[in-house]
Coordinates of C-alpha atoms and ligand atoms in Angstrom, one line a residue:
M57 CA -2.6 25.2 -15.2
P58 CA -5.6 24.5 -12.9
Y59 CA -6.4 21.0 -11.8
E60 CA -9.6 19.4 -13.1
N61 CA -9.5 15.8 -11.7
I62 CA -7.8 16.3 -8.4
I63 CA -7.9 18.8 -5.6
V64 CA -4.6 20.0 -4.3
E65 CA -4.3 21.7 -0.9
T66 CA -1.8 22.1 1.9
R67 CA -2.5 21.6 5.6
G68 CA 0.5 23.1 7.3
P69 CA 3.5 20.9 6.4
V70 CA 1.3 18.3 4.7
G71 CA 0.5 18.3 1.0
L72 CA -3.0 16.9 0.4
I73 CA -4.1 15.5 -2.9
T74 CA -7.7 14.4 -3.3
L75 CA -8.7 12.3 -6.4
N76 CA -11.8 14.0 -7.6
R77 CA -13.8 12.4 -10.4
P78 CA -16.9 11.6 -8.5
K79 CA -19.0 10.6 -11.6
A80 CA -16.4 7.9 -12.5
M81 CA -15.6 6.6 -9.0
N82 CA -12.3 8.4 -9.3
A83 CA -11.2 6.2 -12.2
L84 CA -7.7 7.0 -13.1
C85 CA -7.8 8.6 -16.6
N86 CA -4.7 9.9 -18.3
A87 CA -5.5 13.5 -17.5
L88 CA -5.9 12.7 -13.8
V89 CA -2.6 10.8 -13.7
A90 CA -0.8 13.7 -15.4
E91 CA -2.3 16.1 -12.9
L92 CA -1.2 13.9 -10.0
G93 CA 2.4 13.9 -11.4
R94 CA 2.3 17.7 -11.5
A95 CA 1.0 18.0 -7.9
L96 CA 3.6 15.5 -6.6
D97 CA 6.4 17.4 -8.5
A98 CA 5.2 20.7 -6.8
F99 CA 5.1 19.2 -3.3
E100 CA 8.4 17.5 -3.7
A101 CA 10.0 20.9 -4.7
D102 CA 8.3 22.7 -1.8
D103 CA 10.6 22.9 1.3
E104 CA 7.6 23.7 3.5
I105 CA 6.1 20.3 2.8
G106 CA 7.3 17.3 4.8
A107 CA 4.8 14.6 3.8
I108 CA 2.0 14.0 1.4
V109 CA -1.5 12.5 1.8
L110 CA -3.2 10.9 -1.2
T111 CA -6.9 10.3 -0.8
G112 CA -10.2 9.9 -2.6
S113 CA -13.8 10.2 -1.5
D114 CA -15.8 8.3 1.1
K115 CA -17.2 6.1 -1.7
A116 CA -14.0 5.4 -3.7
F117 CA -10.3 5.9 -3.4
A118 CA -10.3 4.9 -7.1
A119 CA -12.1 2.2 -9.0
G120 CA -9.1 1.5 -11.3
A121 CA -7.7 2.8 -14.5
D122 CA -10.4 4.3 -16.7
I123 CA -12.0 1.4 -18.5
K124 CA -13.8 3.7 -21.0
E125 CA -10.5 5.3 -22.0
M126 CA -8.7 2.0 -22.3
A127 CA -11.4 0.0 -24.0
S128 CA -10.4 0.8 -27.6
K129 CA -6.6 0.7 -27.1
S130 CA -4.7 -1.6 -29.4
Y131 CA -1.6 -3.5 -28.4
M132 CA 0.5 -1.0 -30.4
D133 CA -1.1 2.0 -28.6
A134 CA -0.4 0.5 -25.2
Y135 CA 3.1 -0.5 -26.1
L136 CA 4.2 2.6 -28.0
E137 CA 2.9 5.0 -25.3
D138 CA 4.3 2.7 -22.6
F139 CA 0.9 2.8 -20.9
I140 CA 1.2 3.0 -17.1
T141 CA 4.9 3.4 -17.0
N142 CA 4.5 7.0 -18.1
G143 CA 2.9 8.9 -15.3
W144 CA 1.6 6.3 -12.9
E145 CA 5.1 5.4 -11.5
R146 CA 5.7 9.0 -10.4
V147 CA 4.3 8.1 -7.0
T148 CA 7.0 5.5 -6.5
R149 CA 9.7 8.1 -7.2
C150 CA 8.6 10.4 -4.4
R151 CA 11.3 10.9 -1.9
K152 CA 8.9 12.5 0.6
P153 CA 6.6 10.0 2.4
V154 CA 3.2 9.5 0.8
V155 CA 0.3 8.2 2.9
A156 CA -2.7 6.7 1.2
A157 CA -6.0 7.4 3.0
V158 CA -8.3 4.9 1.5
A159 CA -12.1 4.7 1.9
G160 CA -14.6 2.8 -0.3
Y161 CA -13.6 1.1 -3.5
C162 CA -9.9 0.7 -4.1
L163 CA -9.7 -1.5 -7.1
G164 CA -7.4 -2.4 -10.0
G165 CA -5.2 0.6 -10.7
G166 CA -6.6 2.3 -7.6
C167 CA -5.3 -0.5 -5.4
E168 CA -2.0 -0.5 -7.3
M169 CA -1.8 3.3 -6.8
A170 CA -2.5 2.9 -3.1
M171 CA 0.2 0.2 -2.9
M172 CA 2.7 2.5 -4.5
C173 CA 2.3 4.9 -1.6
D174 CA 4.4 4.3 1.6
F175 CA 1.5 2.9 3.7
I176 CA -2.2 2.7 3.6
L177 CA -4.6 3.9 6.3
A178 CA -8.0 2.4 5.6
G179 CA -11.5 3.6 6.4
E180 CA -13.8 0.9 7.8
N181 CA -15.6 0.7 4.5
A182 CA -12.5 0.2 2.3
R183 CA -12.6 -2.6 -0.2
F184 CA -9.5 -3.7 -2.0
G185 CA -9.3 -5.8 -5.2
Q186 CA -7.7 -6.5 -8.5
P187 CA -10.7 -7.2 -10.7
E188 CA -8.8 -6.9 -14.0
I189 CA -9.2 -10.6 -14.8
T190 CA -13.0 -10.0 -15.1
L191 CA -12.2 -7.5 -17.9
G192 CA -10.0 -9.9 -19.8
I193 CA -6.7 -8.3 -18.7
I194 CA -4.3 -8.6 -15.8
P195 CA -3.1 -5.9 -13.4
G196 CA -0.7 -3.6 -15.1
A197 CA 0.5 -1.2 -12.5
G198 CA 2.4 -3.6 -10.2
G199 CA -0.6 -5.3 -8.7
T200 CA 0.6 -8.9 -9.1
Q201 CA 4.0 -7.9 -7.5
R202 CA 3.1 -5.4 -4.8
L203 CA 0.0 -7.2 -3.6
T204 CA 1.9 -10.5 -3.4
R205 CA 4.7 -8.9 -1.4
A206 CA 2.1 -7.3 0.9
V207 CA -0.3 -10.2 1.6
G208 CA 1.5 -13.3 0.4
K209 CA 1.0 -15.6 -2.5
A210 CA -2.2 -17.4 -1.4
K211 CA -4.4 -14.3 -1.0
A212 CA -2.8 -12.4 -3.9
M213 CA -3.2 -15.3 -6.2
E214 CA -6.9 -15.8 -5.2
M215 CA -7.6 -12.1 -5.6
V216 CA -5.8 -11.7 -9.0
L217 CA -7.4 -14.9 -10.4
T218 CA -10.9 -14.4 -9.2
G219 CA -11.3 -10.6 -8.7
R220 CA -12.5 -11.2 -5.1
M221 CA -12.4 -8.0 -3.0
M222 CA -11.0 -7.8 0.5
D223 CA -12.7 -5.7 3.2
A224 CA -10.8 -3.5 5.5
A225 CA -10.6 -6.0 8.3
E226 CA -9.1 -8.7 6.1
A227 CA -6.7 -6.2 4.5
E228 CA -5.5 -5.2 8.0
R229 CA -5.1 -8.9 9.0
A230 CA -3.2 -9.6 5.8
G231 CA -0.8 -6.6 6.3
L232 CA -2.0 -4.6 3.3
V233 CA -3.0 -1.6 5.5
S234 CA -1.3 -0.3 8.5
R235 CA -4.6 0.6 10.4
I236 CA -8.3 0.9 10.1
V237 CA -10.0 4.2 11.1
P238 CA -13.7 5.1 11.1
V239 CA -14.5 6.7 7.7
G240 CA -15.4 10.1 9.2
E241 CA -12.0 10.3 10.9
L242 CA -9.9 8.9 8.1
L243 CA -8.7 12.2 6.6
D244 CA -8.0 13.9 9.9
E245 CA -6.0 10.9 11.1
A246 CA -4.0 10.6 7.8
I247 CA -3.1 14.3 8.1
K248 CA -2.2 13.9 11.8
V249 CA 0.1 11.0 10.9
A250 CA 1.6 13.0 8.0
E251 CA 2.1 16.0 10.3
R252 CA 3.9 13.8 12.7
I253 CA 6.2 12.5 10.0
A254 CA 6.8 16.1 8.8
S255 CA 7.8 17.1 12.3
M256 CA 10.7 14.7 12.2
S257 CA 14.1 15.6 10.7
R258 CA 13.5 15.7 6.9
P259 CA 16.8 14.0 5.8
T260 CA 16.4 11.3 8.4
V261 CA 12.8 10.6 7.2
L262 CA 14.1 10.2 3.7
M263 CA 16.8 7.8 4.8
A264 CA 14.4 5.8 6.8
K265 CA 12.0 5.5 3.8
E266 CA 14.9 4.5 1.6
C267 CA 15.9 1.8 3.9
V268 CA 12.5 0.2 4.3
N269 CA 11.9 0.3 0.6
A270 CA 15.3 -1.4 0.0
V271 CA 13.7 -4.6 1.5
F272 CA 12.0 -5.2 -1.7
E273 CA 15.1 -4.8 -3.9
T274 CA 18.0 -6.3 -2.0
S275 CA 19.2 -9.3 -0.1
L276 CA 19.1 -9.2 3.7
A277 CA 22.8 -8.6 3.9
Q278 CA 22.7 -5.8 1.4
G279 CA 19.7 -4.2 3.1
V280 CA 21.3 -4.3 6.5
K281 CA 24.5 -2.8 5.1
L282 CA 22.5 0.0 3.5
E283 CA 20.8 0.6 6.8
R284 CA 24.0 0.6 8.7
R285 CA 25.7 3.1 6.4
L286 CA 22.7 5.4 6.5
F287 CA 22.4 5.0 10.3
H288 CA 26.1 6.0 10.5
S289 CA 25.4 9.0 8.3
T290 CA 22.6 10.3 10.6
F291 CA 25.4 11.1 13.0
A292 CA 26.6 13.7 10.5
T293 CA 23.4 15.6 10.9
D294 CA 22.7 18.6 13.2
D295 CA 19.3 17.0 13.8
Q296 CA 20.9 13.9 15.5
K297 CA 22.7 16.2 17.9
E298 CA 19.5 18.1 18.5
G299 CA 17.3 15.0 18.9
M300 CA 19.6 13.4 21.4
S301 CA 20.3 16.6 23.4
A302 CA 16.5 17.3 23.5
F303 CA 16.0 13.8 25.0
V304 CA 18.7 14.3 27.6
E305 CA 17.4 17.8 28.5
K306 CA 13.8 16.5 28.6
R307 CA 12.4 18.9 26.0
S308 CA 11.0 18.6 22.5
P309 CA 13.5 18.6 19.7
A310 CA 13.6 21.5 17.2
F311 CA 14.8 19.9 14.1
K312 CA 16.3 22.1 11.4
N313 CA 16.3 19.5 8.6
R314 CA 20.0 19.7 8.4
Ligands
CAA258 N1 -13.3 3.2 -15.4 C1 -14.3 4.0 -15.9 N2 -15.5 4.3 -15.3 C2 -15.7 3.7 -14.2 C3 -14.8 2.8 -13.5 C4 -13.6 2.6 -14.2 N3 -12.6 1.8 -13.6 N4 -15.3 2.4 -12.4 C5 -16.6 2.9 -12.3 N5 -16.8 3.7 -13.3 C6 -18.0 4.5 -13.7 C7 -19.1 3.6 -14.1 O1 -19.0 3.3 -15.5 C8 -20.3 4.5 -13.8 O2 -20.4 5.5 -14.8 P1 -21.9 5.8 -15.5 O3 -22.7 6.4 -14.4 O4 -21.5 6.8 -16.6 O5 -22.4 4.5 -16.0 C9 -19.9 5.3 -12.5 O6 -18.5 5.2 -12.5 C10 -20.4 4.7 -11.3 O7 -20.1 3.3 -11.3 P2 -21.2 2.1 -11.1 O8 -22.5 2.5 -11.6 O9 -20.6 0.9 -11.7 O10 -21.2 2.1 -9.5 P3 -21.6 0.8 -8.6 O11 -21.7 1.3 -7.2 O12 -22.7 0.0 -9.1 O13 -20.2 -0.1 -8.6 C11 -17.9 -0.6 -8.7 C12 -19.0 0.3 -8.2 C13 -17.9 -2.0 -8.0 C14 -16.5 0.1 -8.3 C15 -18.0 -0.7 -10.2 O14 -18.1 0.6 -10.8 C16 -16.8 -1.4 -10.9 O15 -16.7 -2.6 -10.8 N6 -15.9 -0.6 -11.5 C17 -14.8 -1.2 -12.2 C18 -13.7 -1.8 -11.3 C19 -12.6 -2.4 -12.2 O16 -12.8 -3.3 -12.9 N7 -11.4 -1.8 -12.0 C20 -10.2 -2.3 -12.8 C21 -10.0 -1.4 -14.0 S1 -8.7 -2.0 -15.0 C22 -7.2 -1.5 -14.3 O17 -7.2 -0.8 -13.3 C23 -6.0 -1.8 -15.1 C24 -4.7 -1.7 -14.3 O18 -4.2 -2.5 -13.6 C25 -3.9 -0.4 -14.5

């Protein structure tokens, strides 16, 4: 089935997904979210792909869930279809790293979708916010939780209660984004970063991602134990032998993802 709301491409070992509803500021309608899930399934299943970039346009990563589609929903509609849980959370189940390249508006469900990715590279014009309160609702795709973990209670509470937007500089200071890049260079930089990740040993990348994500789900002792066990298990990979031999022999490693 062709994609109508996203553009799906590959750039070498990188899977590139571009949100593409320009007339609606890339608002995340149900059809778009379903297509995103399909594209992620395909990239996850493709052995040639080592990392994924999720991006929007220069104007908007995504301005939230689609308000026009949601406006007439009843409580029963939302509850029975398990609105958000179905579809949206596919991003959080990706084993391969997903880099969000965010320019322009990144609001509501758009900000929540970006925060579900592994890290965010921001264009200089990026604006982050959770404006749901202005619509008479609250964030529903993890915004109150992930934003608070990312930027701390004070900023998250202010943004969630007032709908105030953060610019890219503030988002970087607060730890919401890893780096700021000029808008014209954002996509190339995100692909370069994803290519670098894809050039590493695939199983080791998956283990590293699993460990960092465990921070949010475990105690320090449990997290360190998980890290230690997975660290030990990297010594069972061919790629550990190759990586360390290559260092000693002063050459680039040729990882085999085994
Ligand atoms: N849903 C549906 N349509 C949207 C949209 C959204 N989230 N955001 C923008 N659009 C549409 C507008 O309705 C408009 O369409 P028309 O031309 O047909 O009128 C088009 O995109 C362009 O938008 P604007 O004319 O508003 O553009 P602007 O430059 O003046 O403003 C903006 C840009 C500040 C992003 C503004 O569009 C805006 O505030 N959007 C809504 C942001 C928002 O409230 N997001 C949260 C949604 S709720 C949510 O996400 C729930 C959740 O947690 C899962």
